[in-house]
């Protein structure tokens, strides 16, 4: 039996793993999730402690699985990954091609550079230094936004794909991403999202729209709204992957999103089977929306498949088996 001590177990990314049913199923698999006492591995969420305490634990030499709270597929803890006691680095998304980690980034985010490149805007780029690429085999994807609270709420309603939907195109989300204390401005994300709104409002195809520059529906009728929506446009945010991506799939909407095929999540939704890719500047949004609306009835299988995909990966045994397998793999690295 491998004993794994959970740190910061109330974080949204850990909550699903910490459910009693998941813990019991993991125990059946030989993985005992404990809150204290003796343990073989520490599962440390990077939001779980202050910087000093986290650094002290990481340098302690104790076997650790580090769960990185970082929105982008970029890795923030490259140097920690190279330590022998860091058995694995868990994230909610990662680059499909590991070489993407070594390409130029703006504001520590590869997708910010892609946004600026699409607009032909020159910008300063940072690069990862001398890093041993072999340590990237420690990277794993145990959960995603499919397992977070937003998807819990969006998947509660029964899906009827034949039901009429009054809203053709929907976007409701934060637009302002400027952070005064951030080393580099996240203005590219703000502008990217503004372009999404402008593109929706400027659609030439006849359609009904529900657009807002805030999550105004969240505490009111947001989830009822998306179940009455055909298309959800989901621009990038702090990371390439957004809560909205999984909310859209859960509600039986068609997701239109800047081409995110270079990123992987679990479940792997970023391919043509699950969403419609558009350009980062949304210059082809009218074309994509027109196509979806004209093929709406024929997209029922895609919509049903997306919903089933989320339901399947949220099954307690499926998640417990995945987490157990990743912990077992990590444990083989204990020295």
C-alpha atoms as one frame of an Amber mdcrd trajectory, in Angstrom:
protein
   0.000   0.000   0.000   1.433   3.376  -1.029   0.498   6.158   1.386   0.045
   9.573  -0.216  -0.381  12.632   1.970  -2.613  15.307   0.462  -1.672  18.961
   0.898  -4.195  21.757   0.312  -6.877  19.181  -0.339  -9.640  21.794  -0.599
  -8.327  23.371  -3.799 -10.722  22.874  -6.723  -8.157  20.734  -8.544  -7.764
  18.433  -5.530 -11.385  18.318  -4.322 -12.457  15.703  -6.845  -9.558  13.437
  -5.920 -10.359  13.981  -2.252 -13.959  12.750  -2.469 -14.520   9.770  -0.130
 -15.626   7.530  -3.002 -12.441   8.311  -4.959 -10.247   7.760  -1.911 -11.923
   4.410  -1.227 -11.465   3.281  -4.826  -7.822   4.379  -4.772  -7.363   2.345
  -1.586  -8.744  -0.674  -3.429  -5.979  -0.015  -5.979  -3.298   0.042  -3.289
  -3.137   3.843  -2.906  -4.035   5.198   0.527  -4.755   8.959   0.530  -3.966
  10.234   4.025  -4.227  13.655   5.635  -1.403  13.222   8.118   0.985  10.809
   9.784   3.393   8.517   7.997   3.395   8.671   4.226   5.501   7.543   1.284
   4.718  10.428  -1.076   3.580  14.002  -0.526   1.053  15.342  -3.049   1.821
  19.043  -2.857  -0.397  21.545  -4.633   1.597  24.674  -5.453  -1.118  26.874
  -3.926  -1.039  24.862  -0.720   1.672  26.780   1.132   3.384  30.129   1.076
   6.490  30.431  -1.091   8.954  29.890   1.738   7.233  26.812   3.179   6.775
  25.290  -0.282  10.437  25.827  -1.124  11.514  24.264   2.161   9.415  21.136
   1.517  10.637  20.773  -2.049  14.247  20.983  -0.916  13.687  18.544   1.945
  14.436  15.543  -0.257  11.102  13.887   0.574   9.360  12.167  -2.366   6.903
  14.672  -3.792   4.311  14.786  -6.560   3.991  18.456  -7.383   0.566  19.598
  -8.600   1.175  22.819 -10.474  -1.494  25.499 -10.267  -0.676  27.267 -13.506
  -3.253  28.139 -16.121  -1.038  27.855 -19.176   0.373  24.681 -20.708   3.773
  26.245 -20.060   5.570  24.746 -17.074   6.430  27.078 -14.218   8.414  24.523
 -12.179  10.982  23.317 -14.681  13.879  23.528 -12.256  12.025  21.735  -9.480
  11.167  18.935 -11.929  14.859  18.133 -12.217  15.204  17.352  -8.521  15.416
  13.630  -7.775  12.748  13.816  -5.070  10.182  15.394  -7.425   8.596  12.215
  -8.733   6.028  13.838 -11.012   4.587  17.177 -12.035   0.817  17.179 -12.454
  -0.962  19.807 -14.536  -4.396  20.392 -16.079  -2.909  20.846 -19.555   0.371
  20.395 -21.374   1.886  20.880 -24.802   1.298  17.959 -27.130   4.839  18.436
 -28.445   7.281  18.958 -25.557   9.432  21.177 -27.790   6.754  23.877 -27.468
   8.084  24.412 -23.935  11.316  25.750 -25.389   9.830  28.248 -27.834   9.637
  31.965 -27.130   7.027  33.115 -24.641   5.551  36.478 -23.769   4.499  36.989
 -20.131   5.485  33.358 -19.431   2.740  32.172 -21.756   3.294  30.633 -25.162
  -0.235  31.466 -26.324   0.394  35.185 -25.664   3.193  35.024 -28.228   0.890
  33.210 -30.661  -1.708  35.980 -30.223   0.866  38.699 -30.881   2.394  36.801
 -33.813  -1.054  36.467 -35.407  -1.334  40.262 -35.296   2.232  40.702 -36.590
   3.164  42.573 -33.412   6.832  42.487 -32.401   7.269  41.584 -28.752   9.923
  40.525 -26.240  10.167  36.782 -25.710  11.640  34.766 -22.888  13.136  31.317
 -23.296  13.732  28.423 -20.923  17.397  28.072 -20.114  19.542  24.959 -19.892
  16.990  22.298 -18.943  17.326  18.533 -19.255  14.395  17.595 -21.510  14.413
  13.995 -20.221  12.724  15.161 -17.006   9.589  16.024 -18.997   8.572  12.373
 -18.715   7.529  13.297 -15.172   4.707  15.426 -16.584   1.194  13.969 -16.211
  -2.445  15.090 -16.541  -4.534  13.558 -13.738  -7.580  15.849 -13.946  -8.766
  18.895 -15.889 -11.493  21.507 -15.704 -13.797  18.580 -16.521 -13.452  17.643
 -12.856 -13.819  21.129 -11.335 -16.816  22.862  -9.828 -17.823  24.672 -13.021
 -18.372  21.399 -14.852 -20.214  19.941 -11.869 -22.773  22.701 -12.296 -22.897
  22.596 -16.081 -23.448  18.834 -16.330 -26.335  18.601 -13.851 -29.060  19.221
 -16.407 -30.292  16.505 -18.722 -29.163  16.977 -22.321 -31.781  16.931 -25.085
 -30.022  17.553 -28.403 -33.291  17.869 -30.347 -34.571  20.735 -28.208 -34.776
  24.128 -29.920 -32.176  26.620 -28.741 -32.956  30.330 -28.934 -29.397  31.699
 -28.694 -27.148  31.043 -31.665 -23.849  32.467 -30.393 -22.798  33.079 -26.800
 -19.811  34.497 -24.973 -19.853  35.564 -21.359 -16.495  36.053 -19.666 -13.830
  38.256 -18.167 -12.114  40.620 -20.594  -9.711  42.722 -18.504  -6.517  40.779
 -17.754  -4.118  43.581 -16.809  -2.210  42.766 -13.627  -0.278  45.670 -12.066
   2.119  43.386 -10.174   2.815  41.034 -13.085   6.268  41.242 -14.652   4.759
  41.632 -18.109   1.345  42.964 -19.035  -1.338  40.469 -20.019  -2.825  43.059
 -22.373  -2.542  40.623 -25.330  -5.175  38.447 -23.637  -7.412  41.449 -23.007
  -7.145  42.488 -26.662  -7.662  38.878 -27.795 -10.919  38.669 -25.870 -12.052
  42.079 -27.076 -11.486  40.874 -30.641 -13.681  37.853 -29.887 -16.508  40.113
 -28.722 -16.068  42.433 -31.714 -16.127  39.449 -34.067 -19.332  38.082 -32.515
 -21.059  41.443 -32.605 -19.887  41.951 -36.187 -21.123  38.590 -37.507 -22.718
  39.000 -40.923 -24.691  35.785 -40.765 -28.170  36.289 -39.332 -28.133  34.942
 -35.766 -29.120  35.683 -32.186 -26.305  36.647 -29.827 -25.730  36.817 -26.089
 -22.446  38.603 -25.389 -21.097  40.009 -22.141 -17.684  41.177 -20.965 -18.269
  39.691 -17.512 -19.612  36.477 -16.002 -22.860  38.263 -15.178 -24.934  35.101
 -15.621 -22.922  32.981 -13.211 -25.009  33.707 -10.136 -28.259  33.973 -12.048
 -29.151  31.978 -15.126 -25.773  31.203 -16.710 -26.227  27.439 -16.903 -29.813
  27.727 -18.132 -28.492  30.117 -20.771 -25.851  27.777 -22.167 -28.420  24.966
 -22.385 -30.358  27.340 -24.609 -27.303  28.110 -26.771 -26.029  26.522 -29.986
 -22.475  27.923 -30.198 -20.136  29.045 -27.445 -17.084  31.051 -28.483 -14.199
  30.478 -26.082 -11.131  32.699 -26.506  -7.945  31.958 -24.597  -7.546  33.388
 -21.112  -4.640  33.164 -18.673  -4.189  29.730 -20.212  -5.213  28.094 -23.454
  -7.783  25.901 -21.679 -10.826  27.536 -20.081 -13.673  26.434 -17.832 -15.951
  27.510 -20.679 -14.597  24.772 -22.958 -15.937  22.033 -20.709 -19.119  23.914
 -19.837 -19.893  24.129 -23.555 -19.332  20.422 -24.145 -21.379  19.468 -21.075
 -24.320  21.607 -22.217 -24.365  20.189 -25.751 -23.125  23.381 -27.385 -20.689
  23.522 -30.273 -17.407  24.973 -29.044 -15.587  27.403 -31.349 -12.127  28.263
 -30.090  -8.777  29.476 -31.433  -6.814  26.503 -32.723  -5.679  24.779 -29.534
  -4.625  21.457 -31.065  -1.093  22.019 -29.758  -2.367  21.553 -26.192  -3.441
  18.326 -24.514  -5.786  17.873 -21.573  -7.588  14.925 -20.018  -9.987  14.214
 -21.561  -8.328  15.201 -24.819 -10.887  17.583 -26.315  -8.669  19.660 -28.587
  -9.138  17.950 -31.925 -11.717  18.202 -34.703 -13.911  15.503 -33.137 -14.798
  17.775 -30.239 -14.575  21.437 -31.257 -14.313  23.831 -34.205 -10.979  25.640
 -34.472 -10.764  29.256 -35.612  -7.935  31.758 -36.049  -6.508  33.525 -32.955
  -7.723  36.884 -34.295 -11.249  35.495 -35.022 -11.070  36.773 -38.604 -12.782
  33.583 -39.808 -15.448  33.474 -37.095 -18.264  34.399 -39.475 -17.316  31.473
 -41.710 -17.197  29.040 -38.756 -20.510  30.200 -37.271 -22.207  30.062 -40.679
 -21.025  26.484 -41.178 -22.192  25.326 -37.737 -25.640  26.912 -38.071 -26.138
  25.398 -41.530 -25.069  21.941 -40.283 -26.724  22.123 -36.864 -28.848  18.992
 -37.122 -25.979  16.891 -38.445 -23.860  17.860 -35.410 -26.034  15.918 -32.949
 -23.582  13.006 -32.787 -20.710  15.350 -31.987 -22.719  17.033 -29.237 -23.828
  13.731 -27.709 -20.290  12.361 -27.958 -18.857  15.361 -26.139 -21.336  15.014
 -23.314 -20.660  11.282 -22.987 -16.908  11.893 -22.983 -17.243  14.180 -19.960
 -19.629  11.837 -18.174 -17.234   8.936 -18.702 -14.096  10.649 -17.348 -16.038
  11.897 -14.342 -16.954   8.366 -13.294 -15.341   7.746  -9.873 -13.718   4.458
 -10.896 -12.260   5.956 -14.090 -10.693   8.823 -12.171  -9.511   6.626  -9.288
  -7.869   4.215 -11.724  -6.114   7.056 -13.547  -4.848   8.712 -10.362  -3.722
   5.355  -8.978  -1.842   4.531 -12.170  -0.063   7.899 -12.187   0.909   7.545
  -8.526   2.236   4.037  -9.142   4.286   5.342 -12.069   5.630   8.189  -9.941
   6.545   5.804  -7.114   8.961   3.928  -9.406  11.140   7.048  -9.325  11.695
   6.935  -5.551  15.405   6.515  -4.849
